[in-house]
PDB file of C-alpha atoms in Angstrom:
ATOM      1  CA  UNK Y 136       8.955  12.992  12.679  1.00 81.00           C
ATOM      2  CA  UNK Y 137       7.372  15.422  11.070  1.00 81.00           C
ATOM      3  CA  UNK Y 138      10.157  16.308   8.425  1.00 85.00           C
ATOM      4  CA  UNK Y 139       9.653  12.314   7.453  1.00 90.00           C
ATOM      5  CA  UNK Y 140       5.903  12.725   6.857  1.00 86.00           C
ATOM      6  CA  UNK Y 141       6.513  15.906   4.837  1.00 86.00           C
ATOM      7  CA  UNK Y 142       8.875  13.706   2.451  1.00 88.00           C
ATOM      8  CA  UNK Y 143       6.154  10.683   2.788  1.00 89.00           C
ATOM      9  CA  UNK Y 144       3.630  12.585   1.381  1.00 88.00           C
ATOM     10  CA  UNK Y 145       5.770  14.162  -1.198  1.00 89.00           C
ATOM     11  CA  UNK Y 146       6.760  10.964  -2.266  1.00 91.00           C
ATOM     12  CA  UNK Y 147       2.810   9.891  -1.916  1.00 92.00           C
ATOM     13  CA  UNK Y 148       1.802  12.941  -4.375  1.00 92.00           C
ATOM     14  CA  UNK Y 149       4.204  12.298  -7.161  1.00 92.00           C
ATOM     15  CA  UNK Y 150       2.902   9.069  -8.133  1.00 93.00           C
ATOM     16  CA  UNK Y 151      -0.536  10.284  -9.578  1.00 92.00           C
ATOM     17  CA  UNK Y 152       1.389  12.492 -11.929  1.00 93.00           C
ATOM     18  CA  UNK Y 153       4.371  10.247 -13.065  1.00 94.00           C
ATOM     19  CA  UNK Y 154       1.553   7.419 -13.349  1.00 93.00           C
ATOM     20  CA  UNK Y 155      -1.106   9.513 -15.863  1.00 94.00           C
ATOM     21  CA  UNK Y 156       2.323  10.601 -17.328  1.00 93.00           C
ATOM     22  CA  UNK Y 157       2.877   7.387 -18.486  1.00 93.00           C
ATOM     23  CA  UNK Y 158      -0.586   6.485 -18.549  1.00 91.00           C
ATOM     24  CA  UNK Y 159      -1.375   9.254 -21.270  1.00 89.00           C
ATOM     25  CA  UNK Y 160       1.568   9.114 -23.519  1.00 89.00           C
ATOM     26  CA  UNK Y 161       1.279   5.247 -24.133  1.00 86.00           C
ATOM     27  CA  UNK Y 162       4.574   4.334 -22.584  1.00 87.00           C
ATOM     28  CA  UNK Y 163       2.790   1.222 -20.016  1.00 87.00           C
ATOM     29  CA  UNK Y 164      -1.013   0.381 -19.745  1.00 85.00           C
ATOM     30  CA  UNK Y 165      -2.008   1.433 -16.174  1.00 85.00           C
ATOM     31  CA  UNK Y 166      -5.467   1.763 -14.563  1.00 86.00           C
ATOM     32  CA  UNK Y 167      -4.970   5.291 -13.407  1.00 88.00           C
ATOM     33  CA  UNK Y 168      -7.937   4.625 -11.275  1.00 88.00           C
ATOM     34  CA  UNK Y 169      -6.398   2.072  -8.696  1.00 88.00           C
ATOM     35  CA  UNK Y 170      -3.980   5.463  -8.219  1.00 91.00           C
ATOM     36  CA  UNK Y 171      -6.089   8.042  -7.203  1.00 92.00           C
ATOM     37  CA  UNK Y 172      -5.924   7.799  -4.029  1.00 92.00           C
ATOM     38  CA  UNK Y 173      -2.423   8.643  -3.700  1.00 92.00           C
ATOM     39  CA  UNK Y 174      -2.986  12.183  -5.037  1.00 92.00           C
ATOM     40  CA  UNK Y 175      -5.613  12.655  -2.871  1.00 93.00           C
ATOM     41  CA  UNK Y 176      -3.916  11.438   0.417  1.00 92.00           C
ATOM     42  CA  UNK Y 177      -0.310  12.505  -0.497  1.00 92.00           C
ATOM     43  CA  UNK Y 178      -2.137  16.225  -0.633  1.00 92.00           C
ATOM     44  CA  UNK Y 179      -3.187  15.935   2.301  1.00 92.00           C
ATOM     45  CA  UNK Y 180      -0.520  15.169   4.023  1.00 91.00           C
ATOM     46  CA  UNK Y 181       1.892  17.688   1.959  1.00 92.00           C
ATOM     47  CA  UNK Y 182      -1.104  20.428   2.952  1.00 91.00           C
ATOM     48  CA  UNK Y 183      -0.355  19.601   6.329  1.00 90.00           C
ATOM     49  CA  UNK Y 184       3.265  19.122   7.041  1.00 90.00           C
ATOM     50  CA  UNK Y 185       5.255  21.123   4.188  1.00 87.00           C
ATOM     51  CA  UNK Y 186       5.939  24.641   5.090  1.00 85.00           C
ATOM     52  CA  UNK Y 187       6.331  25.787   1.716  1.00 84.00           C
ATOM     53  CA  UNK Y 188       3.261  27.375   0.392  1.00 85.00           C
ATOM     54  CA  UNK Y 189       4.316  26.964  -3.294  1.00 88.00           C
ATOM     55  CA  UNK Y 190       4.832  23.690  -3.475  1.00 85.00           C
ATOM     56  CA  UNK Y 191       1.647  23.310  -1.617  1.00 88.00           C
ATOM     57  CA  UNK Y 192      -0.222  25.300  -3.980  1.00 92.00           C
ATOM     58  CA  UNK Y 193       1.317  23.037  -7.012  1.00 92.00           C
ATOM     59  CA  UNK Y 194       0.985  19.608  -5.441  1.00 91.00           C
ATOM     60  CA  UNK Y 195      -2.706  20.317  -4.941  1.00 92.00           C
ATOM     61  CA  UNK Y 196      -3.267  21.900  -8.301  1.00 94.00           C
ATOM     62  CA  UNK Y 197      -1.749  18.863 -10.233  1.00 95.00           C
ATOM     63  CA  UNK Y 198      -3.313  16.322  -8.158  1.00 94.00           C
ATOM     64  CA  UNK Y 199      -6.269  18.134  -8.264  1.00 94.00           C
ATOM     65  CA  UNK Y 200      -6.352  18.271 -11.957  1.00 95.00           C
ATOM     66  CA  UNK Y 201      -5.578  15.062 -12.987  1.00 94.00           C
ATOM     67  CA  UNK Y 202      -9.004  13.858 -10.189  1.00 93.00           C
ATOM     68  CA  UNK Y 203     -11.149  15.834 -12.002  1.00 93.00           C
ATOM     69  CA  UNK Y 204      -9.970  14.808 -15.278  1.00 93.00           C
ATOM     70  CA  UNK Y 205     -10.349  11.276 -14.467  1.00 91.00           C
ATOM     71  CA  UNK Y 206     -13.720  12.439 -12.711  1.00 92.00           C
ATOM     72  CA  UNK Y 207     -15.289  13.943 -15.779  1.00 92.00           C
ATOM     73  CA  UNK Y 208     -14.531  10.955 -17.879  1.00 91.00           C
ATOM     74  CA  UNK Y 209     -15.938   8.720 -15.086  1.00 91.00           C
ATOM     75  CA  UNK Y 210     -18.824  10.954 -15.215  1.00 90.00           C
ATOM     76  CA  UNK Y 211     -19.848   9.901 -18.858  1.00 89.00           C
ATOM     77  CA  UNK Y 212     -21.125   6.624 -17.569  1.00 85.00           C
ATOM     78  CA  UNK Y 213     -23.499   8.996 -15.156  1.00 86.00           C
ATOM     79  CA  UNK Y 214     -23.931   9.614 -11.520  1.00 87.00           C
ATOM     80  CA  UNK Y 215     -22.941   5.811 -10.703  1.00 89.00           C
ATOM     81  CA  UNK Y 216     -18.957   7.228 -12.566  1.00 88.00           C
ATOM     82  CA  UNK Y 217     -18.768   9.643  -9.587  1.00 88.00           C
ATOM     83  CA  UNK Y 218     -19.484   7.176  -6.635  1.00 89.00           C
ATOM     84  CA  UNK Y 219     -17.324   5.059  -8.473  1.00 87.00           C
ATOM     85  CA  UNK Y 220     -14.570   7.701  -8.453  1.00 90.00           C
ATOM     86  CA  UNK Y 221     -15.138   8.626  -4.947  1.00 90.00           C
ATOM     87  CA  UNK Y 222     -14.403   5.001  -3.740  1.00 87.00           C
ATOM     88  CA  UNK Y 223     -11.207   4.932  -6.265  1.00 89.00           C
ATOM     89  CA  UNK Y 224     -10.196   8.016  -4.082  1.00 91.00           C
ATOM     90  CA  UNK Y 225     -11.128   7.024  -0.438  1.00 89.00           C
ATOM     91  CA  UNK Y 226     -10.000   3.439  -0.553  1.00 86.00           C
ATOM     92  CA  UNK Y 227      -6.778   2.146  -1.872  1.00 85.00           C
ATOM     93  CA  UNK Y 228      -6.456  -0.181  -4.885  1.00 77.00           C
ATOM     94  CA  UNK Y 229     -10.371   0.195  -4.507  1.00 76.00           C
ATOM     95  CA  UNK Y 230     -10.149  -3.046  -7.486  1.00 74.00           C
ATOM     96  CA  UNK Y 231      -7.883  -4.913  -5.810  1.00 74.00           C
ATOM     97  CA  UNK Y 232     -10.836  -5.039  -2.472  1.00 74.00           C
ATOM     98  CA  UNK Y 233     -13.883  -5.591  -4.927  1.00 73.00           C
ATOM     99  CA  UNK Y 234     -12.359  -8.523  -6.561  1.00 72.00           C
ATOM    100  CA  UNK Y 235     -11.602 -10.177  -3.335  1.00 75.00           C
ATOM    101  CA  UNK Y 236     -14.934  -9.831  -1.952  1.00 75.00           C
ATOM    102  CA  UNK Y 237     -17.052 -10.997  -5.051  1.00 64.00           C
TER     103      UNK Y 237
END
């Protein structure tokens, strides 16, 4: 079980960076937003069930990177960018949950 989780999250981690990959370079128009979240749980769970430290070290660095990229450009519309951001990261497809309820 816990060899599966290990491979869940490292599955779960490398879709932030393949997504602002292609997000960056121009190659598809994707909200990078609506993805956050899976850097920030798929560290969590690679922190927590890989063994090595590593790729542990570079999963969270990436991920990490690429949240506080997308923070600091969030945080050009002021405060309101980082609450924004923090409810991109804690709740997935955070856009996909507003729409519904409006």
């Amino acid at each position: 079980m816990k060899k599966v989780c290990e491979y869940i999250g490292i599955i779960i981690s490398a879709i932030l960076p393949v997504t602002s990959l292609v997000c960056f370079t121009g190659m598809y128009d994707i909200n990078l937003y609506n993805w956050l979240w899976c850097g920030f749980y798929g560290s969590i769970l690679v922190a927590f069930f890989s063994k090595a430290k590593i790729y542990k070290c570079l999963i969270i660095i990436i991920n990490l990177s690429i949240i506080l990229f997308c923070s600091f450009v969030s945080l050009m519309s002021g405060i309101y960018g980082l609450w924004v951001v923090l409810h991109y990261i804690l709740l997935p497809f955070y856009s996909v949950i507003l729409m519904l309820t409006l």
